[in-house]
Coordinates of C-alpha atoms and ligand atoms in Angstrom, one line a residue:
M4 CA 2.0 34.2 -39.8
F5 CA 5.2 32.0 -38.2
K6 CA 4.4 28.9 -38.7
L7 CA 7.5 25.7 -37.5
T8 CA 7.9 22.4 -40.6
R9 CA 7.7 19.8 -39.6
R10 CA 11.2 18.8 -38.0
Q11 CA 11.3 22.4 -36.5
T12 CA 8.1 21.0 -34.1
I13 CA 9.7 17.7 -33.5
Q14 CA 12.9 19.7 -32.6
T15 CA 10.6 22.2 -30.0
L16 CA 8.9 19.2 -28.6
L17 CA 11.5 17.7 -28.0
A18 CA 13.1 20.9 -26.1
A19 CA 10.3 21.1 -23.7
A20 CA 9.6 16.7 -23.2
P21 CA 12.0 17.5 -19.7
V22 CA 10.4 20.3 -18.8
A23 CA 7.1 18.8 -18.7
A24 CA 8.4 15.6 -17.5
V25 CA 10.0 18.0 -13.8
I26 CA 6.5 20.3 -13.5
D27 CA 4.3 17.4 -14.3
A28 CA 7.1 14.5 -11.7
F29 CA 6.9 17.9 -8.9
L30 CA 3.9 19.3 -9.4
I31 CA 1.4 17.2 -10.7
E32 CA 1.4 13.6 -10.4
P33 CA 2.0 13.7 -6.1
N34 CA -1.4 15.3 -6.4
L35 CA -3.0 13.1 -8.2
L36 CA -4.4 9.4 -7.2
S37 CA -5.4 6.7 -8.3
V38 CA -6.8 3.5 -7.8
T39 CA -6.3 0.2 -9.7
R40 CA -8.4 -2.2 -9.6
R41 CA -7.1 -5.7 -9.8
E42 CA -9.1 -9.3 -9.1
I43 CA -7.5 -12.3 -7.5
T44 CA -8.4 -15.3 -7.6
L45 CA -8.1 -17.3 -4.3
P46 CA -7.5 -21.2 -4.3
R47 CA -8.2 -22.0 -0.8
L48 CA -11.1 -18.7 -0.7
P49 CA -14.6 -20.2 1.1
S50 CA -16.8 -19.2 -2.1
E51 CA -18.7 -18.2 -0.1
L52 CA -16.2 -15.0 0.1
D53 CA -16.0 -15.1 -3.4
G54 CA -16.2 -11.3 -4.4
F55 CA -14.8 -9.9 -1.5
T56 CA -13.5 -6.4 -2.0
I57 CA -10.3 -4.7 0.4
A58 CA -9.1 -1.1 -0.2
Q59 CA -5.6 -0.9 0.4
L60 CA -3.9 1.7 1.2
S61 CA -0.3 2.4 1.8
D62 CA 2.5 4.8 3.0
F63 CA 0.9 7.5 3.5
H64 CA 4.0 10.2 4.7
Y65 CA 1.6 12.4 6.3
K66 CA 2.3 16.2 4.9
P67 CA -0.2 18.2 6.1
D68 CA 0.5 21.3 4.5
K69 CA 0.5 19.0 1.4
D70 CA -2.0 16.7 1.2
H71 CA -5.2 17.4 3.0
D72 CA -6.7 17.2 0.3
L73 CA -5.3 13.9 -1.0
M74 CA -6.0 12.6 2.0
V75 CA -10.0 13.9 0.9
K76 CA -9.5 12.5 -2.4
A77 CA -8.7 9.3 -1.2
V78 CA -11.0 8.6 2.1
H79 CA -13.9 10.1 -0.4
A80 CA -12.4 7.0 -2.8
V81 CA -12.7 4.3 -0.5
N82 CA -15.3 4.8 0.7
A83 CA -17.3 5.0 -2.1
E84 CA -15.8 1.9 -3.9
N85 CA -18.9 -0.2 -0.9
V86 CA -15.4 -2.3 0.6
D87 CA -16.5 -4.7 2.6
F88 CA -12.7 -4.6 3.9
I89 CA -9.7 -1.9 4.3
A90 CA -5.9 -2.9 4.7
L91 CA -3.7 -0.6 6.3
T92 CA -0.4 -0.8 5.1
G93 CA 2.4 1.7 7.2
D94 CA 4.4 5.0 6.7
Y95 CA 2.1 6.2 8.1
V96 CA 4.2 9.1 8.4
T97 CA 8.3 9.3 8.3
D98 CA 9.8 11.7 10.7
D99 CA 7.8 13.2 12.9
S100 CA 5.7 11.0 14.7
A101 CA 2.8 14.1 15.5
V102 CA 1.6 13.9 11.7
I103 CA -0.2 11.1 13.0
T104 CA -2.3 12.9 15.2
P105 CA -4.2 15.3 11.8
L106 CA -4.1 11.7 9.4
M107 CA -6.2 10.0 11.9
E108 CA -8.4 12.3 11.3
H109 CA -9.2 11.9 7.2
L110 CA -7.8 7.9 8.2
S111 CA -11.3 8.0 11.5
Q112 CA -13.6 8.3 7.7
L113 CA -12.5 5.7 6.6
Q114 CA -15.9 3.4 6.0
S115 CA -16.5 -0.7 5.2
K116 CA -18.3 -3.5 5.8
H117 CA -15.9 -6.3 7.9
G118 CA -13.9 -2.8 9.5
I119 CA -10.3 -2.8 9.0
A120 CA -7.5 -4.1 9.9
A121 CA -3.5 -1.2 9.8
S122 CA 0.2 -3.0 10.7
M123 CA 3.8 -1.0 11.0
G124 CA 5.6 0.7 8.3
N125 CA 9.3 0.8 8.9
H126 CA 8.8 4.8 9.0
D127 CA 6.1 4.6 12.3
G128 CA 9.0 2.3 14.5
W129 CA 11.9 4.8 13.2
T130 CA 10.3 8.3 15.2
H131 CA 7.7 6.0 17.9
S132 CA 7.1 3.1 19.3
G133 CA 4.8 0.2 18.3
D134 CA 2.0 1.0 21.4
Y135 CA 2.2 4.5 21.2
Y136 CA 0.2 3.7 17.2
R137 CA -1.7 1.0 18.5
K138 CA -3.3 3.0 21.0
I139 CA -4.0 5.9 18.6
F140 CA -5.1 3.7 16.3
T141 CA -7.3 1.6 18.8
K142 CA -8.8 5.1 19.5
A143 CA -10.6 5.6 16.4
G144 CA -12.1 1.8 17.0
I145 CA -8.2 0.5 13.6
P146 CA -7.1 -3.3 15.5
F147 CA -2.9 -1.8 15.1
L148 CA -1.7 -5.3 14.7
I149 CA 1.9 -6.5 15.5
N150 CA 3.5 -9.3 14.9
Q151 CA -0.5 -10.3 15.4
N152 CA -3.7 -11.4 14.1
T153 CA -7.1 -11.6 13.8
E154 CA -10.6 -13.6 12.9
L155 CA -12.7 -11.9 10.4
N156 CA -16.6 -13.6 10.3
I157 CA -18.6 -13.1 7.0
K158 CA -21.5 -15.2 6.3
G159 CA -20.5 -17.3 8.6
T160 CA -17.6 -18.3 7.5
R161 CA -13.1 -16.9 8.5
L162 CA -10.6 -15.1 6.7
H163 CA -7.3 -14.0 9.4
I164 CA -5.8 -11.3 8.3
A165 CA -2.1 -11.3 10.3
G166 CA -0.6 -8.7 10.7
T167 CA 3.7 -7.9 11.0
D168 CA 6.0 -5.2 12.6
Y169 CA 7.8 -3.6 10.3
V170 CA 11.1 -5.2 9.0
W171 CA 13.7 -2.5 7.8
L172 CA 15.2 -2.8 12.0
G173 CA 12.2 -3.6 13.7
S174 CA 11.4 -7.1 15.2
P175 CA 9.1 -9.4 13.0
D176 CA 7.8 -12.5 14.0
P177 CA 5.8 -14.8 11.4
A178 CA 5.3 -17.6 13.9
K179 CA 4.0 -15.0 16.3
T180 CA 2.3 -13.4 13.5
L181 CA 0.0 -16.8 12.0
K182 CA 0.3 -18.5 15.3
G183 CA -3.4 -20.7 15.6
I184 CA -4.5 -19.9 12.6
P185 CA -5.6 -23.5 10.5
A186 CA -2.9 -25.0 8.3
N187 CA -5.8 -25.2 5.8
S188 CA -7.1 -21.6 6.7
P189 CA -6.7 -18.4 4.4
V190 CA -4.5 -16.3 5.6
I191 CA -5.1 -11.9 4.1
A192 CA -1.0 -10.5 5.8
L193 CA -0.1 -7.1 6.5
V194 CA 3.6 -6.9 5.5
H195 CA 4.4 -3.5 5.3
E196 CA 8.2 -4.3 3.2
P197 CA 7.8 -6.7 0.3
D198 CA 10.9 -9.3 0.4
Y199 CA 9.7 -10.2 3.7
F200 CA 7.5 -12.3 1.6
D201 CA 10.1 -15.1 1.2
T202 CA 10.2 -15.5 4.9
M203 CA 6.1 -15.4 6.0
R204 CA 6.0 -18.0 3.0
A205 CA 8.7 -20.3 4.8
I206 CA 6.6 -20.6 7.6
R207 CA 3.1 -21.7 5.9
D208 CA 1.4 -20.4 2.3
I209 CA 0.0 -17.0 2.7
D210 CA -3.2 -17.1 0.4
L211 CA -2.6 -12.9 0.0
Q212 CA 0.5 -10.5 1.1
L213 CA -0.6 -7.0 1.1
S214 CA 3.2 -4.4 1.1
G215 CA 3.9 -0.8 0.2
H216 CA 7.3 0.0 1.2
T217 CA 9.3 0.2 -2.6
H218 CA 6.0 3.8 -3.5
G219 CA 6.3 0.9 -6.5
G220 CA 9.5 2.8 -7.2
Q221 CA 7.9 7.0 -6.6
C222 CA 9.8 7.8 -10.4
R223 CA 9.5 4.6 -13.1
V224 CA 9.8 5.0 -16.8
P225 CA 7.6 5.5 -18.8
L226 CA 6.0 2.7 -20.8
I227 CA 8.8 0.0 -20.3
G228 CA 7.6 0.7 -15.8
Y229 CA 10.7 -0.1 -15.0
A230 CA 11.9 1.6 -11.7
P231 CA 15.6 2.6 -11.1
V232 CA 16.2 3.1 -7.4
K233 CA 15.4 0.0 -4.8
V234 CA 14.4 0.1 -1.3
K235 CA 16.5 -2.1 1.0
Y236 CA 13.0 -4.5 1.5
G237 CA 12.4 -4.3 -1.7
E238 CA 14.9 -4.9 -4.4
N239 CA 12.8 -8.3 -5.3
Y240 CA 9.5 -7.2 -5.4
V241 CA 9.1 -3.6 -6.6
Y242 CA 4.8 -2.9 -7.7
G243 CA 2.3 -5.0 -8.0
H244 CA 0.9 -8.9 -7.6
Y245 CA 3.4 -11.8 -7.2
Q246 CA 2.6 -15.3 -7.3
E247 CA 5.4 -17.7 -5.7
A248 CA 4.6 -20.5 -5.3
N249 CA 0.6 -21.2 -3.2
S250 CA 1.3 -18.0 -1.5
Q251 CA 0.2 -14.3 -3.6
L252 CA 1.8 -11.1 -3.3
F253 CA 0.4 -7.5 -3.4
I254 CA 2.2 -4.6 -3.5
S255 CA 0.7 -0.8 -3.8
R256 CA 2.4 2.4 -4.9
G257 CA 1.3 4.2 -1.9
I258 CA -0.4 7.8 -1.5
G259 CA 2.2 10.0 0.0
T260 CA 6.3 10.1 -1.1
S261 CA 10.0 10.3 0.8
G262 CA 12.6 11.8 0.6
M263 CA 11.5 14.7 -3.0
R264 CA 8.4 15.5 -3.2
V265 CA 7.8 13.7 -7.0
R266 CA 6.8 11.3 -8.8
F267 CA 7.0 10.0 -12.2
A268 CA 4.5 8.0 -14.4
C269 CA 4.0 5.8 -11.0
A270 CA 1.0 7.8 -9.6
P271 CA -0.4 8.1 -5.7
E272 CA -2.8 4.8 -5.8
I273 CA -5.9 3.2 -3.6
A274 CA -6.1 0.1 -4.6
I275 CA -9.1 -2.0 -5.1
L276 CA -8.6 -6.1 -5.0
T277 CA -11.5 -8.8 -5.4
L278 CA -11.3 -11.4 -4.5
R279 CA -11.7 -15.2 -5.9
C280 CA -11.9 -18.3 -5.3
A281 CA -11.6 -21.0 -7.2
I282 CA -13.5 -22.2 -9.7
Ligands
FE2_484 FE1 7.2 5.0 2.6

């Protein structure tokens, strides 16, 4: 029987690794939905909201012929979590605004205890007006926040949700977005491009900003997690949880892909964030 030496085995594995990586990146990983769970302590969160859960979904870049099953899995996974709130942080489409219609067939099935809110991504803005998307989301019962905020009333306490316009060639207005929110009230801000975090927190402390845009780098170096490809307005903050002074930021890897449908060491993600008050 043919038998490899240890050295030959290692050489064979090393030779096969690039092929396996390409198969993973192009055929497997873009369809491999993952659920990330994080606890984030917000010092100003009222004790009544301790344990409040948010599902964040971002960067769908929906392609009906390729992403249908992925979105069915995503909606099923979110609904199984029975979360308090769902945040959608933009880039529903890539370059064809018409695919928002089949995507809404999925998004309109999302369920949460205290509602859903959505904000605008740069690709959405590059293909159509904010009013176009706002009308479609509103019809589905999902507030679409463009430089405005809304208020949740839960157990007699308030939580403000604010959303900006997209940043890259859009018209974000942080002051207008945060207008009317009392200075000591916690705010969750939906801002597609994460680097805008520094502009937002210059206006006031942002208890938690939720962003997407970077896709976590889309292809990362395994184990190290380094993302070599940077995108404009996603260069300083790329993926995960950040804190600067009294403001915090979480960036999702998103669900879809732009450019080539490729992901490596950076699977599509639903983020389930559990908010904790300081004890
Ligand atoms: Fe995106």
